[in-house]
Amino acid sequence: MASINIKLNQEKVSQLQDICKEFNNDKGELINVLHKAQHLFGYLPAEVQEVIAHELKTSAAHVYGVVTFYSFFTMTPKGEHPISICMGTACYVRGAEKVLDEFKRILKVKVGETTPDGKFSLSCLRCVGACGLAPVVMVGEKVFGRVSPDGVKDIIGEYTK
Amino acid sequence: MAKFKIHLLVCGGTGCRASESEALFHNLKATISEKGLENEVQVITTGCFGFCEKGPIVKVMPDNTFYTQVTPADAIEIIEEHVIKGRKVQRLLYENPETKEKVVDSKKMGFYRKQLRIALRNCGFIDPENIDEYIGRDGYMALGKCLTELTPEQVIEIMKKSGLRGRGGGGFPAGLKWEITRASKADQKYVVCNADEGDPGAFMDRSILEGDPHSVIEAMAICGYCIDASKGLVYIRAEYPLAIERLKTAIKQAREYGLLGENVLGTGFSFDIELRYGAGAFVCGEETALIHSMEGLRGEPTVKPPFPSVSGYLGKPTNVNNVETFANVPVIINRGAEWFASIGTEKSRGTKVFALAGKINNVGLIEVPMGITLREVIYEIGGGIKDGKEFKAVQTGGPSGGCLTQRHLDTPIDYDNLIAAGSMMGSGGMIVMDEDDCMVSIAKFYLDFTVEESCGRCAPCRIGNKRLIEILEKICKGEGTMDDLDNLRNLSQVIKDTSLCGLGQTSPNPVLSTMENFYEEYIAHVMDKKCPSGQCKSLLQYIIDAENCVGCTACARNCPVNAIIGERKGVHVIDQAVCIKCGACMEKCKFNAVFIK
C-alpha cells in the first residue's frame, strides 16, 4: 500500500475508502463504486483501482476487467473541456463525421486523446437523445445542436478566450 | 389547491433543455409574478412532447395552443399577448409546411393526428416531479385494483389476454414471462426494469422515465405482486442524468405516499425499488448481460437456458421487462385486456413508440398503433423527407435491424412483418435516409458500432464482425472484388448462426439487408469503383470545370491543404494527390464550377 500513498493524496484515499464503505465494501456494488470514484478523481488510474480492489476484497485484475469493459470509465484524464461528438445514427446521417474531422483537424488530436495543454479532450458518444438537433456536440455539460463543420471553430473559440 | 385558468406546459425533455427551455421556464414564471398572475396562471415543466424538431415547445391549455422554437426572450410576449389579451402569438405557432397556414389547435397538426399515445399518455401533459399530477390522471389506480380486487393469477391472465409483447425488441409475450417467473419457487425474486437504452437514435425509454416515471414504478409494483417479488431494480444508463434524477424523485414520493415500501396501501404487500447504473455497454441490453452487470461484473451474456425467469440476479428468479413494456401495464389493468387487444394487428397488439430521426422533416418521438404503414409514419406524421429529397430507405431496429425500402412503404408495421422484410422492431429507432446516403457506408457504420460493442466472449462475434468491417472498408476504398461480396454474405450467415447472444446473432443484419435491397450499390463500388451517392471519399474526385471557373481564387484560398493551383482570373486546377476531399472548394464556389466525379 505504500506506493499508493505516494501517488495519491491521503485525503482523497480516505474519501475513496468512505465511498467503498458507503456501499458496505460489497464487491457486487463495484460499478456504483467506480462511478463515484470517477466522479471524485475525474478518471480511474491504476492506483485508484488498487485501493478499490483492496477495500472490496477482490483482485485488482477483476476491477481492471470491469473498468476496461465499460466505455463510461476512463483510465486517462479528460481535458478541462471534454468535447464529445454524438455518433448516433441520426447525427451520423446528418453529417457528424465531417464535424468530427474538423475537430480533429483544428485540435490536432485523435479521438480519445487530450490536447497537450490539457484544455480539450475529444471523444465520441452514442446518442444523447437530442436527435432533433442533429448533429450534436457536447462540451462539458453544454449541448450544441445543428453543428456544421464551419461552426466548429466558433465552439472551440468560446472556450479559448 | 389553487384553480388555475391557464396552464403553460414547457417541455423539459433533454432535447428542449439543450435549447434553453429551462431559462424559458424561469422567464415565464418571473413574468407571471411581475404581472401578479400567480393565482390564475400556472407554469409547469413536463416531459417530452415528442416534436423535438421544433423545440423548445410551449403548450397552452386549455386551448391546445402549440408554440414551437420558443426562446427565453419570447416569454414576455406570450404572457402579455396570449395570457393577458387572449391573442395567440402568431409567429410562434406551428406552420403547416404544405399550406403555410398557422395551426391554432395542436390536435390538428399532422404530427399528432395519426398518433395514439398509450405508453406516452402522460408525457408532455403532467409535471413528472409531482406525484399528485400522476394520481390525478388515474395513477396508482391499477396498483390499488390489483392489490385489493385481483389475485396475481387474475392479473397475469389480463396481461396474457391483452397480448402485450416485450417492447425492448424481443417481442416475448409479457404475461407469459410473468407466469413463468411466478411458477419458479424461491425465497427471493426480483423485478428488473431494463432502461439500458443503447440503440443509437432511440430515446423512448429515456423520454418515458423523464416524462412519466411513476407509470414505470406502478407497473413494477404490479409485476412484483404477480410474481411474488418484494424487490425491484431499475438498470439505467449513467448517460441519462435527468431520467435518473426524476426517477429518484418519483421513488421517494411513492414511498412517502405508502405506494412503495412495507405494507403497500395497507394490504400487507411489500415492494421497493433501487437503481443500478449502466456504464456504457450496448450488450448490457441483453438480459443475461444486464444481470451480470448489476452484480458488479463485466456485462457478458451467458447461454440461455437457464432463463432469468428461473435463475437470474444473484441466482434468483428475475423478471426483466423494458421501460416501454412497463409503461403500458397500468393502462391495460385500468381499461381492460379487450380494449388493448382491440388496437393493433392480430399478433402485435397495442401501440409502439418510435424515435423518428434522420433526414425527415419532423424529427421526434411518436406513438402509433401497430399495423400502421411506413408511408403514413414517414409522410403524414414525419412530414416527408428533408429538403424535398428522394426517400431511399428507413433503418429500423438499430444495429440489429435492417433497411427497408420504397417497396416496403405500404407494409403494415408489426413484429412479424418487419422480420419477414429482413429487419426487426428492435427498441423502436427509425432512421430515415435519403438519396445522398451510401448504403455500403451505412452498413459499415453499424458494423463499426457492433465491433466496438462486442464483448469478445464468443469468437464468431469478436472475430467475425471484425473481418466483416475490414471487407466493407476495402469496398469503400474501391479495392473490393466480387469474391468479397460472396465472403460478406457467407460470413454474415455464419456469425448469425453461431454467435452466443442476440448481439452477434443480429449484427450482420445491416449488411445482409443492404445487400438484399441495394445490391447495385455494392456492384457500383466493386466493379465501377464509384460511390453513387458520393459519400465514399476514396471513390470520388473534386474537379474544376474550366468553362465555369472565372479565377476568383475563392476555392484556393479556402482549401485547407493548398491543393488548388491557378492564377488570379485564370482557370484553377485541383491537385488530386494532395486533395483530402473535404468539399470546402465546392461550398465556397459561387459559379458552380466545382463538381464531383
mmCIF file of C-alpha atoms in Angstrom, chain B residues 84-284:
data_model
loop_
_atom_site.group_PDB
_atom_site.id
_atom_site.type_symbol
_atom_site.label_atom_id
_atom_site.label_comp_id
_atom_site.label_asym_id
_atom_site.label_seq_id
_atom_site.Cartn_x
_atom_site.Cartn_y
_atom_site.Cartn_z
ATOM 1 C CA ILE B 84 -53.448 38.771 -20.727
ATOM 2 C CA LYS B 85 -55.004 39.903 -24.021
ATOM 3 C CA GLY B 86 -56.110 36.496 -25.267
ATOM 4 C CA ARG B 87 -54.364 36.888 -28.624
ATOM 5 C CA LYS B 88 -52.233 33.974 -29.806
ATOM 6 C CA VAL B 89 -48.686 34.858 -30.744
ATOM 7 C CA GLN B 90 -48.916 34.116 -34.474
ATOM 8 C CA ARG B 91 -45.216 33.981 -35.233
ATOM 9 C CA LEU B 92 -44.620 31.189 -32.713
ATOM 10 C CA LEU B 93 -47.484 28.957 -33.881
ATOM 11 C CA TYR B 94 -46.675 25.820 -35.822
ATOM 12 C CA GLU B 95 -46.986 26.361 -39.551
ATOM 13 C CA ASN B 96 -48.362 23.646 -41.786
ATOM 14 C CA PRO B 97 -45.465 23.193 -44.215
ATOM 15 C CA GLU B 98 -47.770 22.489 -47.161
ATOM 16 C CA THR B 99 -50.468 25.117 -46.806
ATOM 17 C CA LYS B 100 -48.293 27.620 -44.912
ATOM 18 C CA GLU B 101 -51.232 28.119 -42.584
ATOM 19 C CA LYS B 102 -50.715 28.598 -38.874
ATOM 20 C CA VAL B 103 -52.156 25.735 -36.844
ATOM 21 C CA VAL B 104 -54.042 27.098 -33.847
ATOM 22 C CA ASP B 105 -55.038 23.753 -32.288
ATOM 23 C CA SER B 106 -52.339 21.130 -31.768
ATOM 24 C CA LYS B 107 -54.845 18.336 -32.327
ATOM 25 C CA LYS B 108 -54.976 19.380 -35.962
ATOM 26 C CA MET B 109 -51.231 19.021 -36.513
ATOM 27 C CA GLY B 110 -50.303 16.251 -38.962
ATOM 28 C CA PHE B 111 -47.671 15.138 -36.478
ATOM 29 C CA TYR B 112 -50.246 14.270 -33.803
ATOM 30 C CA ARG B 113 -53.336 13.349 -35.831
ATOM 31 C CA LYS B 114 -52.383 9.729 -36.529
ATOM 32 C CA GLN B 115 -50.782 9.076 -33.176
ATOM 33 C CA LEU B 116 -52.305 7.101 -30.331
ATOM 34 C CA ARG B 117 -50.482 7.744 -27.105
ATOM 35 C CA ILE B 118 -50.763 4.967 -24.512
ATOM 36 C CA ALA B 119 -47.223 4.476 -23.193
ATOM 37 C CA LEU B 120 -46.619 8.197 -23.686
ATOM 38 C CA ARG B 121 -50.047 9.163 -22.333
ATOM 39 C CA ASN B 122 -48.664 11.483 -19.682
ATOM 40 C CA CYS B 123 -45.503 12.678 -21.416
ATOM 41 C CA GLY B 124 -45.856 16.364 -22.149
ATOM 42 C CA PHE B 125 -49.006 16.548 -20.068
ATOM 43 C CA ILE B 126 -48.052 16.306 -16.413
ATOM 44 C CA ASP B 127 -45.260 17.517 -14.201
ATOM 45 C CA PRO B 128 -43.139 14.375 -13.783
ATOM 46 C CA GLU B 129 -41.810 15.611 -10.451
ATOM 47 C CA ASN B 130 -45.246 15.845 -8.879
ATOM 48 C CA ILE B 131 -46.886 12.555 -7.899
ATOM 49 C CA ASP B 132 -50.278 14.280 -7.419
ATOM 50 C CA GLU B 133 -50.462 15.071 -11.119
ATOM 51 C CA TYR B 134 -49.866 11.396 -11.944
ATOM 52 C CA ILE B 135 -52.523 10.346 -9.446
ATOM 53 C CA GLY B 136 -54.865 12.934 -10.975
ATOM 54 C CA ARG B 137 -54.565 11.022 -14.245
ATOM 55 C CA ASP B 138 -55.682 7.699 -12.667
ATOM 56 C CA GLY B 139 -52.171 6.994 -11.448
ATOM 57 C CA TYR B 140 -51.720 4.122 -8.965
ATOM 58 C CA MET B 141 -55.355 3.159 -9.503
ATOM 59 C CA ALA B 142 -54.262 -0.006 -11.312
ATOM 60 C CA LEU B 143 -51.959 -0.969 -8.440
ATOM 61 C CA GLY B 144 -54.784 -0.404 -5.950
ATOM 62 C CA LYS B 145 -57.127 -2.509 -8.053
ATOM 63 C CA CYS B 146 -54.627 -5.376 -8.348
ATOM 64 C CA LEU B 147 -53.838 -5.422 -4.627
ATOM 65 C CA THR B 148 -57.423 -5.212 -3.406
ATOM 66 C CA GLU B 149 -59.590 -6.841 -6.068
ATOM 67 C CA LEU B 150 -57.487 -9.236 -8.113
ATOM 68 C CA THR B 151 -55.360 -12.280 -7.385
ATOM 69 C CA PRO B 152 -51.905 -12.439 -9.008
ATOM 70 C CA GLU B 153 -53.224 -15.165 -11.322
ATOM 71 C CA GLN B 154 -56.052 -12.920 -12.462
ATOM 72 C CA VAL B 155 -53.660 -10.056 -13.205
ATOM 73 C CA ILE B 156 -51.414 -12.382 -15.206
ATOM 74 C CA GLU B 157 -54.480 -13.578 -17.094
ATOM 75 C CA ILE B 158 -55.316 -9.973 -18.024
ATOM 76 C CA MET B 159 -51.756 -9.400 -19.187
ATOM 77 C CA LYS B 160 -51.819 -12.553 -21.303
ATOM 78 C CA LYS B 161 -55.173 -11.673 -22.856
ATOM 79 C CA SER B 162 -54.009 -8.162 -23.692
ATOM 80 C CA GLY B 163 -51.361 -9.639 -25.996
ATOM 81 C CA LEU B 164 -48.697 -7.155 -24.821
ATOM 82 C CA ARG B 165 -45.292 -8.188 -26.181
ATOM 83 C CA GLY B 166 -41.892 -7.061 -24.926
ATOM 84 C CA ARG B 167 -41.111 -3.628 -26.318
ATOM 85 C CA GLY B 168 -37.356 -3.873 -25.860
ATOM 86 C CA GLY B 169 -37.004 -5.704 -29.127
ATOM 87 C CA GLY B 170 -37.501 -9.381 -28.403
ATOM 88 C CA GLY B 171 -41.276 -9.285 -28.548
ATOM 89 C CA PHE B 172 -41.752 -12.058 -25.980
ATOM 90 C CA PRO B 173 -45.298 -12.049 -24.512
ATOM 91 C CA ALA B 174 -45.093 -10.122 -21.226
ATOM 92 C CA GLY B 175 -47.899 -12.035 -19.468
ATOM 93 C CA LEU B 176 -46.269 -15.355 -20.236
ATOM 94 C CA LYS B 177 -42.950 -14.159 -18.845
ATOM 95 C CA TRP B 178 -44.685 -13.113 -15.617
ATOM 96 C CA GLU B 179 -46.392 -16.509 -15.398
ATOM 97 C CA ILE B 180 -43.112 -18.395 -15.795
ATOM 98 C CA THR B 181 -41.393 -16.248 -13.157
ATOM 99 C CA ARG B 182 -44.339 -16.737 -10.812
ATOM 100 C CA ALA B 183 -44.068 -20.513 -11.234
ATOM 101 C CA SER B 184 -40.371 -20.500 -10.193
ATOM 102 C CA LYS B 185 -40.137 -21.228 -6.479
ATOM 103 C CA ALA B 186 -37.610 -19.253 -4.421
ATOM 104 C CA ASP B 187 -37.290 -17.326 -1.170
ATOM 105 C CA GLN B 188 -36.496 -14.105 -3.043
ATOM 106 C CA LYS B 189 -37.392 -12.965 -6.559
ATOM 107 C CA TYR B 190 -36.668 -9.752 -8.432
ATOM 108 C CA VAL B 191 -38.411 -7.416 -10.857
ATOM 109 C CA VAL B 192 -35.937 -5.698 -13.150
ATOM 110 C CA CYS B 193 -36.662 -2.777 -15.424
ATOM 111 C CA ASN B 194 -34.310 -2.631 -18.379
ATOM 112 C CA ALA B 195 -33.591 1.049 -19.010
ATOM 113 C CA ASP B 196 -30.250 0.475 -20.705
ATOM 114 C CA GLU B 197 -31.313 2.066 -23.938
ATOM 115 C CA GLY B 198 -28.189 1.681 -26.007
ATOM 116 C CA ASP B 199 -29.587 1.675 -29.510
ATOM 117 C CA PRO B 200 -28.194 4.849 -31.121
ATOM 118 C CA GLY B 201 -31.042 7.056 -32.277
ATOM 119 C CA ALA B 202 -33.674 5.597 -29.939
ATOM 120 C CA PHE B 203 -34.724 7.620 -26.933
ATOM 121 C CA MET B 204 -38.225 6.478 -25.981
ATOM 122 C CA ASP B 205 -37.276 4.853 -22.697
ATOM 123 C CA ARG B 206 -35.493 7.977 -21.612
ATOM 124 C CA SER B 207 -38.473 10.131 -22.534
ATOM 125 C CA ILE B 208 -40.869 7.913 -20.582
ATOM 126 C CA LEU B 209 -38.640 7.968 -17.498
ATOM 127 C CA GLU B 210 -38.191 11.729 -17.819
ATOM 128 C CA GLY B 211 -41.829 12.448 -18.559
ATOM 129 C CA ASP B 212 -43.767 9.837 -16.602
ATOM 130 C CA PRO B 213 -41.564 7.916 -14.145
ATOM 131 C CA HIS B 214 -44.479 6.881 -11.921
ATOM 132 C CA SER B 215 -46.053 4.740 -14.641
ATOM 133 C CA VAL B 216 -42.957 2.536 -14.610
ATOM 134 C CA ILE B 217 -42.821 2.393 -10.803
ATOM 135 C CA GLU B 218 -46.504 1.443 -10.607
ATOM 136 C CA ALA B 219 -46.096 -1.298 -13.222
ATOM 137 C CA MET B 220 -43.030 -2.730 -11.483
ATOM 138 C CA ALA B 221 -45.005 -2.963 -8.242
ATOM 139 C CA ILE B 222 -47.851 -4.733 -10.076
ATOM 140 C CA CYS B 223 -45.328 -7.151 -11.577
ATOM 141 C CA GLY B 224 -43.848 -7.707 -8.099
ATOM 142 C CA TYR B 225 -47.300 -8.579 -6.785
ATOM 143 C CA CYS B 226 -47.822 -11.064 -9.638
ATOM 144 C CA ILE B 227 -44.515 -12.902 -9.413
ATOM 145 C CA ASP B 228 -44.226 -12.650 -5.634
ATOM 146 C CA ALA B 229 -41.174 -10.375 -5.529
ATOM 147 C CA SER B 230 -40.532 -7.703 -2.928
ATOM 148 C CA LYS B 231 -37.579 -6.096 -4.677
ATOM 149 C CA GLY B 232 -37.363 -4.150 -7.896
ATOM 150 C CA LEU B 233 -34.267 -2.852 -9.662
ATOM 151 C CA VAL B 234 -34.026 -0.338 -12.471
ATOM 152 C CA TYR B 235 -30.909 -0.764 -14.584
ATOM 153 C CA ILE B 236 -30.415 2.645 -16.155
ATOM 154 C CA ARG B 237 -27.740 4.227 -18.331
ATOM 155 C CA ALA B 238 -25.468 6.620 -16.484
ATOM 156 C CA GLU B 239 -25.653 8.823 -19.604
ATOM 157 C CA TYR B 240 -29.241 9.756 -18.662
ATOM 158 C CA PRO B 241 -28.730 12.096 -15.671
ATOM 159 C CA LEU B 242 -32.127 13.795 -15.961
ATOM 160 C CA ALA B 243 -34.025 10.496 -16.133
ATOM 161 C CA ILE B 244 -32.100 9.261 -13.083
ATOM 162 C CA GLU B 245 -32.963 12.409 -11.117
ATOM 163 C CA ARG B 246 -36.670 12.239 -11.976
ATOM 164 C CA LEU B 247 -36.828 8.533 -11.191
ATOM 165 C CA LYS B 248 -35.201 9.104 -7.805
ATOM 166 C CA THR B 249 -37.668 11.887 -7.009
ATOM 167 C CA ALA B 250 -40.586 9.699 -8.075
ATOM 168 C CA ILE B 251 -39.433 6.727 -5.958
ATOM 169 C CA LYS B 252 -39.081 8.997 -2.931
ATOM 170 C CA GLN B 253 -42.573 10.433 -3.424
ATOM 171 C CA ALA B 254 -44.091 6.971 -3.911
ATOM 172 C CA ARG B 255 -42.501 5.868 -0.628
ATOM 173 C CA GLU B 256 -43.902 8.904 1.179
ATOM 174 C CA TYR B 257 -47.376 8.083 -0.126
ATOM 175 C CA GLY B 258 -47.108 4.462 1.013
ATOM 176 C CA LEU B 259 -47.122 3.201 -2.574
ATOM 177 C CA LEU B 260 -43.694 1.644 -2.197
ATOM 178 C CA GLY B 261 -42.094 0.089 0.858
ATOM 179 C CA GLU B 262 -43.545 -2.089 3.613
ATOM 180 C CA ASN B 263 -47.253 -2.891 3.588
ATOM 181 C CA VAL B 264 -48.276 -1.030 0.410
ATOM 182 C CA LEU B 265 -51.722 0.602 0.776
ATOM 183 C CA GLY B 266 -52.209 -1.388 3.969
ATOM 184 C CA THR B 267 -52.577 -4.651 2.025
ATOM 185 C CA GLY B 268 -49.597 -6.482 3.525
ATOM 186 C CA PHE B 269 -47.762 -6.456 0.169
ATOM 187 C CA SER B 270 -44.236 -5.046 0.342
ATOM 188 C CA PHE B 271 -42.228 -3.779 -2.586
ATOM 189 C CA ASP B 272 -39.355 -1.352 -3.034
ATOM 190 C CA ILE B 273 -37.170 -0.196 -5.894
ATOM 191 C CA GLU B 274 -33.437 0.507 -6.167
ATOM 192 C CA LEU B 275 -31.402 1.909 -9.040
ATOM 193 C CA ARG B 276 -28.415 0.277 -10.693
ATOM 194 C CA TYR B 277 -26.315 2.204 -13.185
ATOM 195 C CA GLY B 278 -25.017 1.052 -16.517
ATOM 196 C CA ALA B 279 -21.649 2.290 -17.661
ATOM 197 C CA GLY B 280 -21.848 2.389 -21.408
ATOM 198 C CA ALA B 281 -22.027 -1.095 -22.860
ATOM 199 C CA PHE B 282 -24.574 -1.827 -25.567
ATOM 200 C CA VAL B 283 -24.532 -5.563 -24.888
ATOM 201 C CA CYS B 284 -25.970 -4.916 -21.406
#
